[in-house]
Amino acid sequence: MVRMKGGKTGAAGVGAAVAMLFAGAAHAQSTVTLYGIVDAGVTYTNNAKGHALWQFTGGNESGPRFGLIGTEDLGGGLKANFRLENGFNVANGALGQGGRMFGRSAWVGLSGANWGAVTLGRQYNSTQDILGSLQMSSFLAQYSTHPFDNDDINNTFRTNNAVKYVSPTIAGLQANLVYGFSNSTGFANDNSWSAGVTYVNGPLNAGAAYARVNHPAVSTSGAVASDNYYPASESVFGASLGNAIRQQIWGAGGSYAIGPATLGLLYTGSNFGQATGGALRFNNYEGSLRYMITPALMAAAGYTYTQVARASDSGHYHQVSAGLQYLLSKRTDVYVNGFYQKASSGVGRAWIDGTDSASSTTSQVAVVVGIRQKF
């Protein structure tokens, strides 16, 4: 992480680049920070379309990224803030999030200690902000995500054209509100809104949130763009997640730290409205445990039960996830994780989120080893 204060330069290359981007904006009480994550490894899947698969994979624990975050003190407790965050494919260097330069985040706003923060741009919604930090994929790799990331708390899509308000924390409570404009004359055509609240008190961290997207992915300019939504190939009971005419997401959960252990519980639900044939509905129930064996070694495990239904069809998924992370330094760690999913016969096939393809049977196993460095 490289920081530059006032008009002073950091490392020569970084300083020159930032100076070009923000020329004339230097201020004695302003900061710009360059940061990022590079994460890569090898994944083994026992059954991908009927065959075992070894492959190079990136973003196993954290999506590769680099970004700039800046703050300027405007006086009187008022601050101007921005974040520009790029996502990329570490395997080939390609841009992520549909080829966007700053596909992970791109926003600017104002904040004050007494009234909170307002930000405008491409952002995470309330369910992602609040429930995403409680899901086990936040510390145990993307493969522990709920099937198809049906609740979007592993960030399948982000919200464009968004205005977000986050309140100050009062007695441990903090509110989060987001509205994404459709940017079309059909006001409710590809717009979205979300709301939630968190509560933090010592070892307890809890939250609840709701999100709704109307007519997602009908254009590239709406709140949820067509090139950054679920692929049409992800379907259950003949209903494609990517062809939904509306999506609702809700959930609540919490974690509690007891010495070196942290226990977590999370429930989420999602509803994908379809033009015909009835909505596709998911309910996800998750329990997790993190344990710091030593200050450098963490063990984690979790279990998820997912119900899925549409009209008279129903089925379920069981998934067990476990892993170890070892810190080589404050910024670098290595990891090994294993995952097993079992789908009911009604669903027909297992597909661990993050693997290349669905299994040809109702079960699938994935094992991943890798290294992650933060800067």
mmCIF file of C-alpha atoms in Angstrom:
data_model
loop_
_atom_site.group_PDB
_atom_site.id
_atom_site.type_symbol
_atom_site.label_atom_id
_atom_site.label_comp_id
_atom_site.label_asym_id
_atom_site.label_seq_id
_atom_site.Cartn_x
_atom_site.Cartn_y
_atom_site.Cartn_z
ATOM 1 C CA MET A 1 0.000 0.000 0.000
ATOM 2 C CA VAL A 2 1.524 3.292 -1.101
ATOM 3 C CA ARG A 3 0.343 6.576 0.390
ATOM 4 C CA MET A 4 0.954 10.088 -0.880
ATOM 5 C CA LYS A 5 0.148 13.131 1.241
ATOM 6 C CA GLY A 6 -0.171 16.719 0.127
ATOM 7 C CA GLY A 7 1.870 17.343 -3.017
ATOM 8 C CA LYS A 8 4.681 14.905 -2.138
ATOM 9 C CA THR A 9 5.416 11.950 -4.408
ATOM 10 C CA GLY A 10 5.740 8.317 -3.348
ATOM 11 C CA ALA A 11 7.608 5.723 -5.463
ATOM 12 C CA ALA A 12 8.572 7.389 -8.747
ATOM 13 C CA GLY A 13 6.311 5.418 -11.091
ATOM 14 C CA VAL A 14 3.286 5.503 -8.822
ATOM 15 C CA GLY A 15 3.826 9.159 -7.954
ATOM 16 C CA ALA A 16 3.984 10.178 -11.606
ATOM 17 C CA ALA A 17 0.823 8.259 -12.481
ATOM 18 C CA VAL A 18 -1.146 9.689 -9.594
ATOM 19 C CA ALA A 19 0.169 13.194 -10.307
ATOM 20 C CA MET A 20 -1.149 12.941 -13.869
ATOM 21 C CA LEU A 21 -4.545 11.719 -12.670
ATOM 22 C CA PHE A 22 -4.956 14.255 -9.910
ATOM 23 C CA ALA A 23 -2.879 17.220 -11.032
ATOM 24 C CA GLY A 24 -3.919 20.420 -9.332
ATOM 25 C CA ALA A 25 -5.869 18.604 -6.614
ATOM 26 C CA ALA A 26 -3.096 18.392 -4.032
ATOM 27 C CA HIS A 27 -3.955 19.724 -0.598
ATOM 28 C CA ALA A 28 -2.017 19.773 2.633
ATOM 29 C CA GLN A 29 -4.705 17.632 4.289
ATOM 30 C CA SER A 30 -5.479 15.225 1.451
ATOM 31 C CA THR A 31 -4.329 11.637 0.891
ATOM 32 C CA VAL A 32 -4.393 9.203 -2.028
ATOM 33 C CA THR A 33 -3.667 5.523 -1.405
ATOM 34 C CA LEU A 34 -2.796 2.875 -3.981
ATOM 35 C CA TYR A 35 -3.739 -0.649 -2.863
ATOM 36 C CA GLY A 36 -4.451 -4.078 -4.297
ATOM 37 C CA ILE A 37 -4.606 -7.869 -4.018
ATOM 38 C CA VAL A 38 -3.101 -10.558 -6.248
ATOM 39 C CA ASP A 39 -4.429 -14.087 -5.605
ATOM 40 C CA ALA A 40 -3.633 -17.194 -7.671
ATOM 41 C CA GLY A 41 -3.500 -20.959 -7.315
ATOM 42 C CA VAL A 42 -4.375 -24.376 -8.709
ATOM 43 C CA THR A 43 -7.787 -26.030 -8.422
ATOM 44 C CA TYR A 44 -8.697 -29.719 -8.770
ATOM 45 C CA THR A 45 -12.318 -30.625 -9.532
ATOM 46 C CA ASN A 46 -13.221 -34.309 -9.461
ATOM 47 C CA ASN A 47 -16.092 -34.002 -11.955
ATOM 48 C CA ALA A 48 -16.505 -31.159 -14.453
ATOM 49 C CA LYS A 49 -18.856 -32.288 -17.237
ATOM 50 C CA GLY A 50 -17.946 -35.872 -16.382
ATOM 51 C CA HIS A 51 -14.155 -35.472 -16.253
ATOM 52 C CA ALA A 52 -11.537 -34.640 -13.634
ATOM 53 C CA LEU A 53 -10.048 -31.169 -14.129
ATOM 54 C CA TRP A 54 -6.816 -29.526 -12.984
ATOM 55 C CA GLN A 55 -6.617 -25.808 -13.732
ATOM 56 C CA PHE A 56 -4.864 -22.553 -12.876
ATOM 57 C CA THR A 57 -7.322 -20.284 -11.045
ATOM 58 C CA GLY A 58 -7.193 -16.714 -9.786
ATOM 59 C CA GLY A 59 -9.192 -14.944 -7.136
ATOM 60 C CA ASN A 60 -9.750 -18.034 -5.021
ATOM 61 C CA GLU A 61 -9.688 -16.243 -1.666
ATOM 62 C CA SER A 62 -10.035 -12.643 -2.888
ATOM 63 C CA GLY A 63 -10.747 -11.190 -6.297
ATOM 64 C CA PRO A 64 -7.542 -9.712 -7.805
ATOM 65 C CA ARG A 65 -7.735 -5.917 -7.808
ATOM 66 C CA PHE A 66 -5.907 -2.642 -7.618
ATOM 67 C CA GLY A 67 -7.381 0.680 -6.720
ATOM 68 C CA LEU A 68 -7.022 4.258 -5.611
ATOM 69 C CA ILE A 69 -8.827 5.673 -2.605
ATOM 70 C CA GLY A 70 -8.633 9.327 -1.698
ATOM 71 C CA THR A 71 -9.778 11.663 1.065
ATOM 72 C CA GLU A 72 -9.613 15.445 1.332
ATOM 73 C CA ASP A 73 -10.357 17.302 4.556
ATOM 74 C CA LEU A 74 -12.623 20.227 3.643
ATOM 75 C CA GLY A 75 -12.770 21.581 7.180
ATOM 76 C CA GLY A 76 -15.486 21.611 9.805
ATOM 77 C CA GLY A 77 -15.576 17.811 9.892
ATOM 78 C CA LEU A 78 -16.516 17.586 6.190
ATOM 79 C CA LYS A 79 -14.497 15.309 3.888
ATOM 80 C CA ALA A 80 -14.525 14.560 0.165
ATOM 81 C CA ASN A 81 -13.858 10.910 -0.711
ATOM 82 C CA PHE A 82 -13.445 8.747 -3.791
ATOM 83 C CA ARG A 83 -12.622 5.156 -4.733
ATOM 84 C CA LEU A 84 -11.628 3.742 -8.131
ATOM 85 C CA GLU A 85 -11.138 -0.042 -7.996
ATOM 86 C CA ASN A 86 -10.218 -2.306 -10.892
ATOM 87 C CA GLY A 87 -10.783 -6.052 -11.051
ATOM 88 C CA PHE A 88 -8.673 -8.255 -13.326
ATOM 89 C CA ASN A 89 -7.976 -11.849 -14.295
ATOM 90 C CA VAL A 90 -4.595 -12.818 -12.875
ATOM 91 C CA ALA A 91 -4.316 -15.714 -15.351
ATOM 92 C CA ASN A 92 -4.162 -13.492 -18.436
ATOM 93 C CA GLY A 93 -4.319 -9.887 -17.244
ATOM 94 C CA ALA A 94 -7.753 -9.240 -18.769
ATOM 95 C CA LEU A 95 -10.115 -6.728 -17.190
ATOM 96 C CA GLY A 96 -12.871 -8.192 -15.020
ATOM 97 C CA GLN A 97 -16.520 -7.250 -14.469
ATOM 98 C CA GLY A 98 -17.419 -7.227 -18.149
ATOM 99 C CA GLY A 99 -14.183 -5.538 -19.251
ATOM 100 C CA ARG A 100 -14.667 -2.394 -17.150
ATOM 101 C CA MET A 101 -11.661 -0.289 -16.186
ATOM 102 C CA PHE A 102 -13.014 0.205 -12.655
ATOM 103 C CA GLY A 103 -15.568 -2.596 -12.515
ATOM 104 C CA ARG A 104 -15.351 -3.297 -8.801
ATOM 105 C CA SER A 105 -16.028 0.270 -7.602
ATOM 106 C CA ALA A 106 -16.081 3.809 -8.976
ATOM 107 C CA TRP A 107 -17.568 6.471 -6.722
ATOM 108 C CA VAL A 108 -17.165 9.928 -5.206
ATOM 109 C CA GLY A 109 -18.894 11.515 -2.227
ATOM 110 C CA LEU A 110 -18.925 13.501 0.984
ATOM 111 C CA SER A 111 -18.831 12.399 4.613
ATOM 112 C CA GLY A 112 -19.174 13.934 8.039
ATOM 113 C CA ALA A 113 -18.747 12.442 11.480
ATOM 114 C CA ASN A 114 -22.154 13.697 12.637
ATOM 115 C CA TRP A 115 -24.317 12.754 9.654
ATOM 116 C CA GLY A 116 -22.640 9.847 7.831
ATOM 117 C CA ALA A 117 -21.647 9.555 4.173
ATOM 118 C CA VAL A 118 -23.231 9.990 0.741
ATOM 119 C CA THR A 119 -21.497 8.426 -2.266
ATOM 120 C CA LEU A 120 -22.384 8.364 -5.965
ATOM 121 C CA GLY A 121 -21.271 5.907 -8.664
ATOM 122 C CA ARG A 122 -20.840 2.156 -9.199
ATOM 123 C CA GLN A 123 -21.141 0.570 -5.754
ATOM 124 C CA TYR A 124 -22.134 -2.415 -3.641
ATOM 125 C CA ASN A 125 -25.733 -2.597 -2.458
ATOM 126 C CA SER A 126 -26.886 -2.998 1.140
ATOM 127 C CA THR A 127 -27.133 -6.803 1.085
ATOM 128 C CA GLN A 128 -23.561 -7.064 -0.208
ATOM 129 C CA ASP A 129 -22.200 -4.559 2.317
ATOM 130 C CA ILE A 130 -23.946 -6.140 5.288
ATOM 131 C CA LEU A 131 -24.504 -9.844 4.554
ATOM 132 C CA GLY A 132 -21.378 -10.323 2.445
ATOM 133 C CA SER A 133 -19.122 -9.704 5.425
ATOM 134 C CA LEU A 134 -21.015 -12.387 7.388
ATOM 135 C CA GLN A 135 -20.883 -15.126 4.732
ATOM 136 C CA MET A 136 -18.107 -17.709 5.035
ATOM 137 C CA SER A 137 -16.831 -16.879 1.532
ATOM 138 C CA SER A 138 -15.470 -13.663 3.062
ATOM 139 C CA PHE A 139 -12.779 -15.770 4.773
ATOM 140 C CA LEU A 140 -13.008 -19.221 3.109
ATOM 141 C CA ALA A 141 -12.756 -18.696 -0.667
ATOM 142 C CA GLN A 142 -15.406 -18.059 -3.294
ATOM 143 C CA TYR A 143 -16.124 -21.798 -3.580
ATOM 144 C CA SER A 144 -18.094 -21.652 -0.317
ATOM 145 C CA THR A 145 -20.554 -19.210 -1.920
ATOM 146 C CA HIS A 146 -24.214 -20.264 -1.924
ATOM 147 C CA PRO A 147 -25.231 -22.094 -5.147
ATOM 148 C CA PHE A 148 -25.008 -19.797 -8.202
ATOM 149 C CA ASP A 149 -24.362 -16.907 -5.784
ATOM 150 C CA ASN A 150 -28.155 -16.698 -5.906
ATOM 151 C CA ASP A 151 -28.203 -13.996 -3.199
ATOM 152 C CA ASP A 152 -25.435 -11.950 -4.892
ATOM 153 C CA ILE A 153 -23.518 -11.492 -1.659
ATOM 154 C CA ASN A 154 -20.401 -12.765 -3.431
ATOM 155 C CA ASN A 155 -20.825 -9.878 -5.891
ATOM 156 C CA THR A 156 -22.003 -11.457 -9.144
ATOM 157 C CA PHE A 157 -23.223 -7.959 -10.013
ATOM 158 C CA ARG A 158 -22.785 -4.474 -8.621
ATOM 159 C CA THR A 159 -25.090 -1.448 -8.821
ATOM 160 C CA ASN A 160 -24.490 1.241 -11.426
ATOM 161 C CA ASN A 161 -25.822 4.814 -11.214
ATOM 162 C CA ALA A 162 -26.065 4.392 -7.447
ATOM 163 C CA VAL A 163 -26.589 6.892 -4.660
ATOM 164 C CA LYS A 164 -25.692 5.443 -1.256
ATOM 165 C CA TYR A 165 -26.205 6.777 2.247
ATOM 166 C CA VAL A 166 -24.480 5.224 5.259
ATOM 167 C CA SER A 167 -25.398 6.673 8.640
ATOM 168 C CA PRO A 168 -23.017 7.317 11.527
ATOM 169 C CA THR A 169 -22.875 4.542 14.103
ATOM 170 C CA ILE A 170 -25.192 5.264 17.033
ATOM 171 C CA ALA A 171 -25.272 2.848 19.996
ATOM 172 C CA GLY A 172 -23.738 0.184 17.754
ATOM 173 C CA LEU A 173 -26.361 0.622 15.001
ATOM 174 C CA GLN A 174 -25.656 1.800 11.463
ATOM 175 C CA ALA A 175 -28.098 2.153 8.542
ATOM 176 C CA ASN A 176 -27.298 1.558 4.866
ATOM 177 C CA LEU A 177 -29.503 2.742 1.942
ATOM 178 C CA VAL A 178 -28.785 2.442 -1.802
ATOM 179 C CA TYR A 179 -30.755 3.453 -4.901
ATOM 180 C CA GLY A 180 -29.633 2.639 -8.447
ATOM 181 C CA PHE A 181 -31.152 4.696 -11.267
ATOM 182 C CA SER A 182 -32.349 3.016 -14.454
ATOM 183 C CA ASN A 183 -31.140 5.974 -16.542
ATOM 184 C CA SER A 184 -34.084 5.439 -18.883
ATOM 185 C CA THR A 185 -37.530 6.957 -19.394
ATOM 186 C CA GLY A 186 -38.982 3.723 -18.024
ATOM 187 C CA PHE A 187 -38.159 4.680 -14.441
ATOM 188 C CA ALA A 188 -38.611 1.154 -13.028
ATOM 189 C CA ASN A 189 -36.915 -0.551 -15.968
ATOM 190 C CA ASP A 190 -33.600 -1.840 -14.557
ATOM 191 C CA ASN A 191 -33.555 0.199 -11.374
ATOM 192 C CA SER A 192 -32.761 -1.139 -7.915
ATOM 193 C CA TRP A 193 -32.929 -0.274 -4.258
ATOM 194 C CA SER A 194 -31.683 -1.825 -1.044
ATOM 195 C CA ALA A 195 -31.651 -1.132 2.674
ATOM 196 C CA GLY A 196 -30.151 -2.681 5.768
ATOM 197 C CA VAL A 197 -28.837 -2.208 9.261
ATOM 198 C CA THR A 198 -25.838 -3.494 11.212
ATOM 199 C CA TYR A 199 -25.265 -3.826 14.937
ATOM 200 C CA VAL A 200 -21.815 -4.182 16.493
ATOM 201 C CA ASN A 201 -21.235 -4.587 20.214
ATOM 202 C CA GLY A 202 -17.891 -5.998 21.320
ATOM 203 C CA PRO A 203 -17.601 -9.581 20.024
ATOM 204 C CA LEU A 204 -21.070 -9.473 18.400
ATOM 205 C CA ASN A 205 -21.524 -8.435 14.772
ATOM 206 C CA ALA A 206 -25.048 -8.735 13.334
ATOM 207 C CA GLY A 207 -26.985 -7.401 10.380
ATOM 208 C CA ALA A 208 -30.066 -7.659 8.184
ATOM 209 C CA ALA A 209 -30.749 -6.345 4.679
ATOM 210 C CA TYR A 210 -33.092 -6.427 1.676
ATOM 211 C CA ALA A 211 -32.541 -5.651 -2.019
ATOM 212 C CA ARG A 212 -34.770 -5.511 -5.094
ATOM 213 C CA VAL A 213 -33.850 -5.223 -8.775
ATOM 214 C CA ASN A 214 -36.581 -4.487 -11.334
ATOM 215 C CA HIS A 215 -36.115 -5.804 -14.883
ATOM 216 C CA PRO A 216 -32.360 -6.372 -14.513
ATOM 217 C CA ALA A 217 -29.956 -6.666 -17.419
ATOM 218 C CA VAL A 218 -32.225 -5.151 -20.083
ATOM 219 C CA SER A 219 -29.478 -2.714 -21.130
ATOM 220 C CA THR A 220 -25.843 -1.820 -20.490
ATOM 221 C CA SER A 221 -26.745 1.543 -18.930
ATOM 222 C CA GLY A 222 -29.179 0.533 -16.167
ATOM 223 C CA ALA A 223 -28.566 -0.181 -12.491
ATOM 224 C CA VAL A 224 -27.702 -3.831 -13.207
ATOM 225 C CA ALA A 225 -26.088 -4.054 -16.639
ATOM 226 C CA SER A 226 -26.731 -6.908 -19.066
ATOM 227 C CA ASP A 227 -22.994 -7.657 -19.375
ATOM 228 C CA ASN A 228 -22.537 -8.026 -15.605
ATOM 229 C CA TYR A 229 -25.462 -10.243 -14.503
ATOM 230 C CA TYR A 230 -25.981 -14.005 -14.151
ATOM 231 C CA PRO A 231 -25.278 -15.963 -17.360
ATOM 232 C CA ALA A 232 -28.287 -17.562 -19.029
ATOM 233 C CA SER A 233 -26.579 -20.966 -18.624
ATOM 234 C CA GLU A 234 -27.198 -20.905 -14.856
ATOM 235 C CA SER A 235 -30.652 -22.443 -14.554
ATOM 236 C CA VAL A 236 -32.698 -24.720 -12.297
ATOM 237 C CA PHE A 237 -36.047 -26.341 -13.147
ATOM 238 C CA GLY A 238 -36.023 -24.682 -16.558
ATOM 239 C CA ALA A 239 -35.696 -21.163 -15.113
ATOM 240 C CA SER A 240 -32.582 -19.140 -15.940
ATOM 241 C CA LEU A 241 -31.244 -16.803 -13.274
ATOM 242 C CA GLY A 242 -30.021 -14.491 -16.030
ATOM 243 C CA ASN A 243 -33.497 -14.144 -17.566
ATOM 244 C CA ALA A 244 -35.234 -12.924 -14.394
ATOM 245 C CA ILE A 245 -37.668 -10.022 -14.797
ATOM 246 C CA ARG A 246 -37.083 -9.064 -11.169
ATOM 247 C CA GLN A 247 -34.904 -10.245 -8.297
ATOM 248 C CA GLN A 248 -35.421 -9.915 -4.565
ATOM 249 C CA ILE A 249 -32.769 -10.707 -1.949
ATOM 250 C CA TRP A 250 -33.094 -10.707 1.829
ATOM 251 C CA GLY A 251 -31.230 -12.063 4.807
ATOM 252 C CA ALA A 252 -29.994 -11.756 8.359
ATOM 253 C CA GLY A 253 -27.069 -13.134 10.284
ATOM 254 C CA GLY A 254 -24.357 -12.584 12.799
ATOM 255 C CA SER A 255 -21.012 -13.651 14.174
ATOM 256 C CA TYR A 256 -19.695 -13.904 17.715
ATOM 257 C CA ALA A 257 -16.036 -14.051 18.761
ATOM 258 C CA ILE A 258 -15.030 -16.194 21.735
ATOM 259 C CA GLY A 259 -11.299 -15.952 22.272
ATOM 260 C CA PRO A 260 -9.563 -17.375 19.184
ATOM 261 C CA ALA A 261 -12.853 -18.733 17.768
ATOM 262 C CA THR A 262 -15.548 -16.933 15.776
ATOM 263 C CA LEU A 263 -18.949 -18.551 15.252
ATOM 264 C CA GLY A 264 -21.206 -17.438 12.414
ATOM 265 C CA LEU A 265 -24.838 -17.995 11.403
ATOM 266 C CA LEU A 266 -26.480 -16.631 8.260
ATOM 267 C CA TYR A 267 -29.804 -16.974 6.461
ATOM 268 C CA THR A 268 -30.471 -15.528 3.012
ATOM 269 C CA GLY A 269 -33.280 -15.879 0.514
ATOM 270 C CA SER A 270 -33.728 -14.889 -3.117
ATOM 271 C CA ASN A 271 -36.590 -14.806 -5.597
ATOM 272 C CA PHE A 272 -36.074 -14.673 -9.374
ATOM 273 C CA GLY A 273 -39.327 -13.619 -11.011
ATOM 274 C CA GLN A 274 -39.849 -15.190 -14.430
ATOM 275 C CA ALA A 275 -42.009 -14.045 -17.338
ATOM 276 C CA THR A 276 -43.736 -17.448 -17.393
ATOM 277 C CA GLY A 277 -43.805 -20.586 -15.281
ATOM 278 C CA GLY A 278 -43.463 -19.105 -11.814
ATOM 279 C CA ALA A 279 -40.613 -17.640 -9.784
ATOM 280 C CA LEU A 280 -37.428 -19.497 -8.886
ATOM 281 C CA ARG A 281 -36.863 -19.343 -5.118
ATOM 282 C CA PHE A 282 -33.810 -20.093 -2.970
ATOM 283 C CA ASN A 283 -33.354 -20.294 0.814
ATOM 284 C CA ASN A 284 -29.784 -20.580 2.144
ATOM 285 C CA TYR A 285 -28.902 -21.599 5.724
ATOM 286 C CA GLU A 286 -25.259 -21.370 6.749
ATOM 287 C CA GLY A 287 -23.164 -22.049 9.836
ATOM 288 C CA SER A 288 -19.422 -21.415 10.089
ATOM 289 C CA LEU A 289 -16.460 -21.514 12.458
ATOM 290 C CA ARG A 290 -13.088 -19.758 12.306
ATOM 291 C CA TYR A 291 -10.335 -20.657 14.755
ATOM 292 C CA MET A 292 -6.916 -19.016 15.125
ATOM 293 C CA ILE A 293 -4.661 -21.964 15.968
ATOM 294 C CA THR A 294 -1.717 -19.571 16.190
ATOM 295 C CA PRO A 295 -1.484 -15.873 15.286
ATOM 296 C CA ALA A 296 -0.321 -17.002 11.818
ATOM 297 C CA LEU A 297 -2.507 -20.087 11.219
ATOM 298 C CA MET A 298 -6.295 -20.047 10.814
ATOM 299 C CA ALA A 299 -8.596 -23.026 10.354
ATOM 300 C CA ALA A 300 -12.119 -22.517 9.033
ATOM 301 C CA ALA A 301 -15.088 -24.735 8.262
ATOM 302 C CA GLY A 302 -18.724 -24.311 7.375
ATOM 303 C CA TYR A 303 -21.906 -25.991 6.193
ATOM 304 C CA THR A 304 -24.621 -24.646 3.893
ATOM 305 C CA TYR A 305 -28.077 -26.084 3.224
ATOM 306 C CA THR A 306 -29.895 -24.549 0.261
ATOM 307 C CA GLN A 307 -33.526 -25.147 -0.695
ATOM 308 C CA VAL A 308 -34.643 -24.352 -4.243
ATOM 309 C CA ALA A 309 -38.166 -24.465 -5.646
ATOM 310 C CA ARG A 310 -40.244 -23.431 -8.639
ATOM 311 C CA ALA A 311 -43.956 -24.172 -8.993
ATOM 312 C CA SER A 312 -44.317 -27.903 -8.133
ATOM 313 C CA ASP A 313 -40.578 -28.635 -8.439
ATOM 314 C CA SER A 314 -38.247 -28.583 -5.445
ATOM 315 C CA GLY A 315 -34.808 -29.731 -4.437
ATOM 316 C CA HIS A 316 -31.838 -28.930 -2.235
ATOM 317 C CA TYR A 317 -28.062 -28.702 -1.957
ATOM 318 C CA HIS A 318 -25.757 -29.681 0.912
ATOM 319 C CA GLN A 319 -22.263 -28.186 0.925
ATOM 320 C CA VAL A 320 -19.354 -28.626 3.327
ATOM 321 C CA SER A 321 -16.349 -26.285 3.153
ATOM 322 C CA ALA A 322 -13.058 -26.354 5.091
ATOM 323 C CA GLY A 323 -9.644 -24.772 4.823
ATOM 324 C CA LEU A 324 -6.384 -23.546 6.312
ATOM 325 C CA GLN A 325 -4.668 -20.177 5.840
ATOM 326 C CA TYR A 326 -1.084 -19.511 6.904
ATOM 327 C CA LEU A 327 0.395 -16.009 7.083
ATOM 328 C CA LEU A 328 3.911 -15.758 5.686
ATOM 329 C CA SER A 329 3.875 -12.065 6.573
ATOM 330 C CA LYS A 330 1.348 -9.353 7.393
ATOM 331 C CA ARG A 331 0.479 -9.087 3.692
ATOM 332 C CA THR A 332 1.106 -12.562 2.239
ATOM 333 C CA ASP A 333 -0.606 -15.876 2.985
ATOM 334 C CA VAL A 334 -0.872 -19.356 1.504
ATOM 335 C CA TYR A 335 -4.002 -21.481 1.690
ATOM 336 C CA VAL A 336 -5.512 -24.894 1.037
ATOM 337 C CA ASN A 337 -9.279 -25.376 0.911
ATOM 338 C CA GLY A 338 -11.625 -28.275 0.178
ATOM 339 C CA PHE A 339 -15.306 -28.329 -0.787
ATOM 340 C CA TYR A 340 -17.958 -31.013 -1.221
ATOM 341 C CA GLN A 341 -21.450 -30.449 -2.618
ATOM 342 C CA LYS A 342 -24.330 -32.915 -2.836
ATOM 343 C CA ALA A 343 -27.445 -32.019 -4.827
ATOM 344 C CA SER A 344 -30.786 -33.774 -4.535
ATOM 345 C CA SER A 345 -32.019 -35.881 -7.435
ATOM 346 C CA GLY A 346 -34.661 -33.246 -8.164
ATOM 347 C CA VAL A 347 -31.979 -30.645 -8.877
ATOM 348 C CA GLY A 348 -30.091 -33.147 -10.983
ATOM 349 C CA ARG A 349 -26.482 -31.947 -10.790
ATOM 350 C CA ALA A 350 -24.010 -30.447 -8.356
ATOM 351 C CA TRP A 351 -22.120 -27.266 -9.228
ATOM 352 C CA ILE A 352 -19.794 -25.704 -6.670
ATOM 353 C CA ASP A 353 -19.732 -21.974 -7.304
ATOM 354 C CA GLY A 354 -16.385 -20.942 -8.770
ATOM 355 C CA THR A 355 -15.643 -24.255 -10.491
ATOM 356 C CA ASP A 356 -15.412 -24.358 -14.278
ATOM 357 C CA SER A 357 -18.454 -26.561 -14.944
ATOM 358 C CA ALA A 358 -21.246 -28.495 -13.294
ATOM 359 C CA SER A 359 -20.760 -32.127 -12.359
ATOM 360 C CA SER A 360 -22.367 -34.820 -14.488
ATOM 361 C CA THR A 361 -23.722 -36.325 -11.246
ATOM 362 C CA THR A 362 -25.332 -35.070 -8.047
ATOM 363 C CA SER A 363 -21.988 -34.641 -6.246
ATOM 364 C CA GLN A 364 -18.837 -32.601 -6.798
ATOM 365 C CA VAL A 365 -15.522 -32.106 -4.975
ATOM 366 C CA ALA A 366 -13.085 -29.212 -5.389
ATOM 367 C CA VAL A 367 -9.681 -28.647 -3.762
ATOM 368 C CA VAL A 368 -7.713 -25.424 -4.186
ATOM 369 C CA VAL A 369 -4.217 -24.360 -3.101
ATOM 370 C CA GLY A 370 -2.780 -20.919 -3.655
ATOM 371 C CA ILE A 371 -1.059 -17.761 -2.514
ATOM 372 C CA ARG A 372 -2.420 -14.267 -1.916
ATOM 373 C CA GLN A 373 -0.537 -11.006 -1.522
ATOM 374 C CA LYS A 374 -1.994 -7.667 -0.471
ATOM 375 C CA PHE A 375 -0.355 -4.295 -0.995
#
